[in-house]
XYZ file of C-alpha atoms in Angstrom:
356
model
C 139.264 59.533 148.378
C 137.053 57.641 150.496
C 137.712 53.707 150.222
C 134.123 53.386 149.445
C 135.017 55.082 146.089
C 135.002 52.613 143.211
C 136.546 52.976 140.189
C 135.559 50.935 136.839
C 136.316 51.612 132.853
C 134.278 51.275 129.836
C 134.445 48.135 126.876
C 132.450 49.417 123.677
C 131.428 45.977 123.105
C 130.788 47.282 119.217
C 131.305 45.626 116.020
C 133.091 48.702 114.218
C 136.652 49.398 115.346
C 137.997 53.062 115.824
C 134.892 53.922 118.631
C 135.829 57.319 119.743
C 138.980 57.186 118.178
C 140.135 53.905 119.727
C 142.846 52.512 117.719
C 141.906 50.582 114.640
C 143.208 47.112 115.047
C 142.559 43.974 113.389
C 139.865 41.476 115.353
C 139.269 44.670 117.832
C 136.374 42.964 119.226
C 137.201 39.212 119.517
C 137.459 37.609 122.891
C 141.283 37.261 123.151
C 141.341 41.351 122.661
C 138.362 41.776 125.079
C 140.262 39.767 127.339
C 143.336 41.800 127.113
C 141.261 44.637 128.099
C 139.683 43.060 131.167
C 142.991 41.668 132.346
C 144.725 44.789 132.121
C 142.175 46.508 134.040
C 142.501 44.245 136.688
C 146.345 44.407 136.661
C 146.287 48.109 136.691
C 143.751 48.774 139.780
C 140.460 48.802 138.166
C 137.335 46.978 139.712
C 135.603 46.584 136.032
C 134.035 47.850 133.441
C 131.225 48.954 131.859
C 130.136 46.878 128.834
C 128.053 49.050 126.529
C 124.691 47.627 124.521
C 122.252 48.336 121.757
C 120.907 46.768 118.938
C 123.796 45.636 116.140
C 126.275 45.446 118.669
C 127.412 42.131 120.232
C 125.387 40.623 123.011
C 126.367 41.966 126.129
C 125.521 39.542 128.725
C 127.354 36.789 126.501
C 130.307 38.969 126.220
C 130.484 39.679 130.092
C 130.142 35.904 130.919
C 133.180 35.373 128.417
C 135.213 37.914 130.161
C 134.086 36.890 133.569
C 135.192 33.351 132.686
C 138.852 34.534 131.567
C 139.485 36.756 134.656
C 139.541 36.487 138.806
C 138.403 39.972 140.000
C 136.802 41.642 137.136
C 133.596 43.210 137.747
C 131.545 43.260 134.236
C 128.745 45.953 134.730
C 126.432 44.649 132.223
C 123.735 47.169 130.285
C 120.546 45.406 129.507
C 117.388 46.807 128.342
C 113.891 45.970 130.065
C 112.466 45.432 126.388
C 115.294 42.794 125.163
C 114.977 40.885 128.426
C 111.822 39.654 130.710
C 112.376 39.928 134.239
C 112.091 36.447 135.409
C 114.823 35.475 132.362
C 117.305 37.891 133.305
C 116.998 37.392 137.232
C 117.649 33.841 136.389
C 120.598 34.697 133.541
C 122.348 37.271 136.517
C 122.045 35.013 139.385
C 123.523 32.352 137.857
C 126.700 34.452 136.581
C 126.931 35.882 139.994
C 127.067 32.504 141.685
C 129.632 31.200 139.276
C 131.877 34.078 139.354
C 131.743 34.626 143.189
C 129.391 37.995 143.069
C 131.171 39.737 140.556
C 127.991 41.091 138.558
C 126.647 44.509 138.552
C 123.711 45.664 135.888
C 123.380 48.837 134.033
C 119.820 49.084 133.338
C 118.964 51.239 130.055
C 115.933 52.638 129.098
C 116.679 55.088 125.980
C 115.549 54.821 122.644
C 117.090 51.698 120.622
C 116.069 49.598 117.444
C 113.189 48.028 119.168
C 111.277 46.746 116.085
C 114.492 45.063 115.157
C 113.831 42.802 118.196
C 110.266 42.583 118.652
C 109.987 45.492 121.282
C 107.100 48.062 121.230
C 108.236 50.702 124.289
C 106.020 53.213 123.636
C 106.023 56.710 124.727
C 108.275 58.150 127.635
C 105.847 57.016 130.707
C 105.208 53.384 129.352
C 108.875 53.169 128.780
C 109.651 54.136 132.728
C 106.978 52.524 133.980
C 107.713 49.401 132.426
C 111.695 49.895 133.978
C 109.951 50.718 137.069
C 108.470 47.168 137.235
C 111.491 45.801 135.812
C 113.413 46.681 139.001
C 111.326 46.117 141.325
C 110.703 42.747 140.015
C 113.810 41.496 139.262
C 115.489 42.613 143.018
C 112.492 40.430 144.260
C 113.280 37.216 142.502
C 116.697 37.985 143.995
C 115.902 38.104 147.553
C 112.168 36.180 147.762
C 111.438 32.929 146.701
C 107.983 31.799 145.282
C 107.497 35.095 143.993
C 103.886 36.020 142.493
C 103.313 39.281 140.922
C 100.859 40.723 138.093
C 101.725 44.556 136.998
C 100.795 46.424 134.302
C 103.745 44.931 132.206
C 105.101 41.804 133.699
C 103.407 38.682 135.417
C 104.898 35.835 137.400
C 103.287 32.839 139.775
C 105.312 31.385 142.550
C 108.367 31.861 140.893
C 111.562 31.030 142.627
C 115.279 31.368 140.618
C 117.868 29.166 140.994
C 120.585 29.654 141.991
C 119.616 31.576 145.125
C 121.911 34.330 145.411
C 124.328 34.441 148.208
C 124.628 37.757 150.409
C 128.391 38.578 150.866
C 129.301 41.261 153.382
C 126.321 44.089 153.008
C 125.670 42.973 149.155
C 122.020 41.485 149.100
C 122.160 41.210 145.284
C 124.117 42.750 142.071
C 123.593 46.586 142.309
C 121.202 48.009 139.647
C 122.682 51.320 138.076
C 120.252 53.412 136.322
C 121.098 57.074 134.242
C 118.293 59.494 132.837
C 117.698 62.904 133.757
C 114.144 63.241 132.641
C 111.539 63.987 135.510
C 109.974 60.272 134.487
C 113.385 58.802 134.903
C 114.248 60.796 138.089
C 111.434 59.156 139.453
C 112.009 55.735 138.858
C 115.635 56.013 140.046
C 114.581 57.666 143.455
C 112.414 54.735 144.278
C 114.126 51.556 142.323
C 117.803 52.272 141.395
C 120.895 51.264 144.039
C 122.997 53.630 142.128
C 122.185 56.569 139.611
C 125.136 57.455 136.915
C 125.455 60.843 135.989
C 127.101 61.855 132.619
C 130.013 64.724 132.443
C 127.916 67.644 134.052
C 129.497 70.527 135.590
C 129.603 70.217 139.358
C 126.527 72.694 140.142
C 124.415 70.490 137.629
C 125.418 67.735 139.458
C 124.808 69.107 142.899
C 121.372 70.425 141.933
C 120.824 66.474 140.610
C 121.767 65.019 143.889
C 119.323 67.277 145.753
C 116.452 66.726 143.859
C 116.538 62.894 143.733
C 117.397 62.886 147.473
C 114.040 64.558 147.907
C 112.413 62.323 145.582
C 113.070 59.594 147.600
C 111.851 60.933 150.638
C 108.701 62.299 148.782
C 107.986 58.602 147.178
C 108.608 56.539 150.255
C 111.973 54.779 148.998
C 111.972 51.831 150.744
C 115.634 50.901 149.589
C 118.783 51.983 151.227
C 120.041 55.370 150.444
C 120.408 55.815 146.602
C 124.136 55.937 145.671
C 125.504 58.035 142.925
C 128.447 58.005 139.938
C 129.839 59.308 137.394
C 130.323 58.416 133.776
C 132.559 60.428 132.001
C 135.865 60.744 129.503
C 139.165 61.687 131.631
C 141.830 63.016 128.769
C 145.050 62.583 131.265
C 148.644 63.206 129.980
C 152.241 63.779 131.600
C 151.587 67.642 131.913
C 148.577 69.833 131.509
C 150.019 71.415 128.836
C 150.345 67.778 126.817
C 146.668 67.055 127.751
C 145.100 70.132 126.241
C 146.912 70.123 123.097
C 145.882 66.326 122.744
C 142.442 67.312 123.271
C 142.554 69.906 120.997
C 144.064 68.058 118.381
C 141.501 64.957 118.972
C 138.351 67.469 118.739
C 139.829 69.101 115.679
C 139.710 65.359 114.344
C 136.257 65.170 115.136
C 135.253 68.436 113.204
C 137.180 67.137 110.165
C 135.760 63.696 110.045
C 132.298 65.033 111.050
C 132.150 62.962 114.237
C 132.536 59.655 112.533
C 132.695 56.790 115.467
C 131.634 59.284 118.268
C 127.998 59.933 117.614
C 126.584 56.734 118.980
C 124.102 58.863 121.256
C 122.457 60.866 118.444
C 119.995 58.412 117.070
C 117.529 59.919 119.820
C 118.459 62.968 121.645
C 117.284 62.176 125.325
C 116.959 64.608 128.078
C 120.122 63.971 129.635
C 122.135 63.909 126.426
C 120.221 67.217 125.433
C 121.748 68.995 128.770
C 125.623 67.885 127.743
C 124.954 69.055 124.338
C 123.881 72.321 125.659
C 126.820 72.840 127.975
C 128.981 74.241 125.214
C 127.256 77.622 125.131
C 128.115 78.515 128.550
C 131.841 78.042 127.396
C 134.345 75.465 126.038
C 135.590 74.646 129.618
C 133.602 74.956 132.507
C 134.659 74.781 136.325
C 138.430 73.870 136.125
C 138.687 71.739 132.954
C 135.652 70.555 131.681
C 136.314 70.585 127.871
C 132.457 70.777 126.471
C 133.589 71.132 122.443
C 133.188 67.660 121.529
C 129.923 68.029 121.989
C 129.856 70.392 119.042
C 131.035 67.816 116.701
C 130.189 64.557 117.601
C 130.444 63.642 121.252
C 127.774 61.745 122.537
C 127.144 60.354 126.048
C 130.305 60.353 127.950
C 132.261 61.384 124.725
C 130.629 64.977 125.364
C 132.207 66.414 127.763
C 136.064 65.251 129.187
C 137.864 66.165 132.363
C 141.220 67.304 130.419
C 144.712 67.432 132.495
C 147.456 66.086 134.374
C 146.525 63.229 136.921
C 146.753 65.616 139.237
C 144.156 68.065 137.559
C 141.800 65.302 137.021
C 142.220 63.721 140.136
C 141.837 67.493 141.965
C 138.339 67.645 139.685
C 137.056 64.234 140.570
C 137.715 64.691 144.370
C 135.286 67.768 143.992
C 132.620 65.015 142.617
C 133.377 62.873 145.089
C 132.440 65.813 147.584
C 129.185 66.254 146.372
C 128.160 62.430 147.133
C 129.377 60.655 144.030
C 131.353 57.181 145.082
C 130.947 55.278 141.891
C 133.503 56.477 138.709
C 133.309 54.934 135.515
C 136.127 56.785 133.251
C 137.472 55.921 129.938
C 139.507 57.439 127.442
C 141.183 56.213 123.987
C 142.903 54.501 122.928
C 140.930 52.005 125.554
C 143.933 49.504 126.088
C 146.884 52.143 126.684
C 144.474 54.486 128.606
C 143.705 51.522 131.234
C 147.194 51.221 131.680
C 148.377 55.200 131.824
C 145.562 55.843 133.821
C 145.645 52.967 135.964
C 149.085 53.785 137.040
C 149.185 57.427 137.408
C 145.761 58.942 138.279
C 143.821 55.757 140.479
C 146.960 56.179 142.976
C 145.746 59.678 143.250
C 142.111 59.180 144.132
C 143.257 56.301 147.113
C 144.597 58.815 149.588
């Protein structure tokens, strides 16, 4: 793949063990265990990892800061919610962590539904939620790149605000990249104007091609004034030594999901967003789409990136990922369970095939 492509993993950050079929071990979410994952990512060729968020899970920013302090190259993609943070608070926290780590911070903005009342939020309807997200992203970027910022919007206000420490420009990077997802019309309008990277879940190639084209057109229509939008893929990759073994293991996993009614997998089922509904509907087109996109997990509890899986040998999966690359995807966030052993397997077997 192009040298511009970047490969990250996933750290679920969940108080419950066994997330999406992960090994059930004592102290699964301790600093020592999480550090072992981050250090394995460094050792096996990964750029960093997306760290999950949600009320009732450990605070994502705190986990990211702790792991960054125990690593040297690991880059946390920190998932955060505009209703949980205010823009100036977050801009300051992220700038501080970015300065302390030598520019290793990435940010994933999450606007989906959550247990809002538990932390005192009231996102309201979709229009309100995405209007607030748009303001949040625009204001955070201004606070990172300008001084003495005064802003009065519908959702946020600051006056003469200067974040310290100031972010240091590093090569072509002026500030941490802002990743964003969502498939509704409201979400795509935010992404087209405010995001640095649009993340897709594991849709077939034709769906991703269509959405990239639509987002590029939207950016022109809405007079995007930022560098061109980049695109990423968040997907489960089930890799084994042979194609046959991969499919045998994939079918065994789905059978266990069916038996347990998706226990440990359905963390995106509380409120089914547009993007999630698109994934859940894919199995109606067939259990295997394109070459090796497995849709059966979505029937038995798979949610989010666990709804569809790319299945096969390292060569099979690399071939499929190259096809996404050819559509314009440059950011890849992969995962499979058990998380730690798969960090090593896929880092050693899959990533070398993606760097040619």
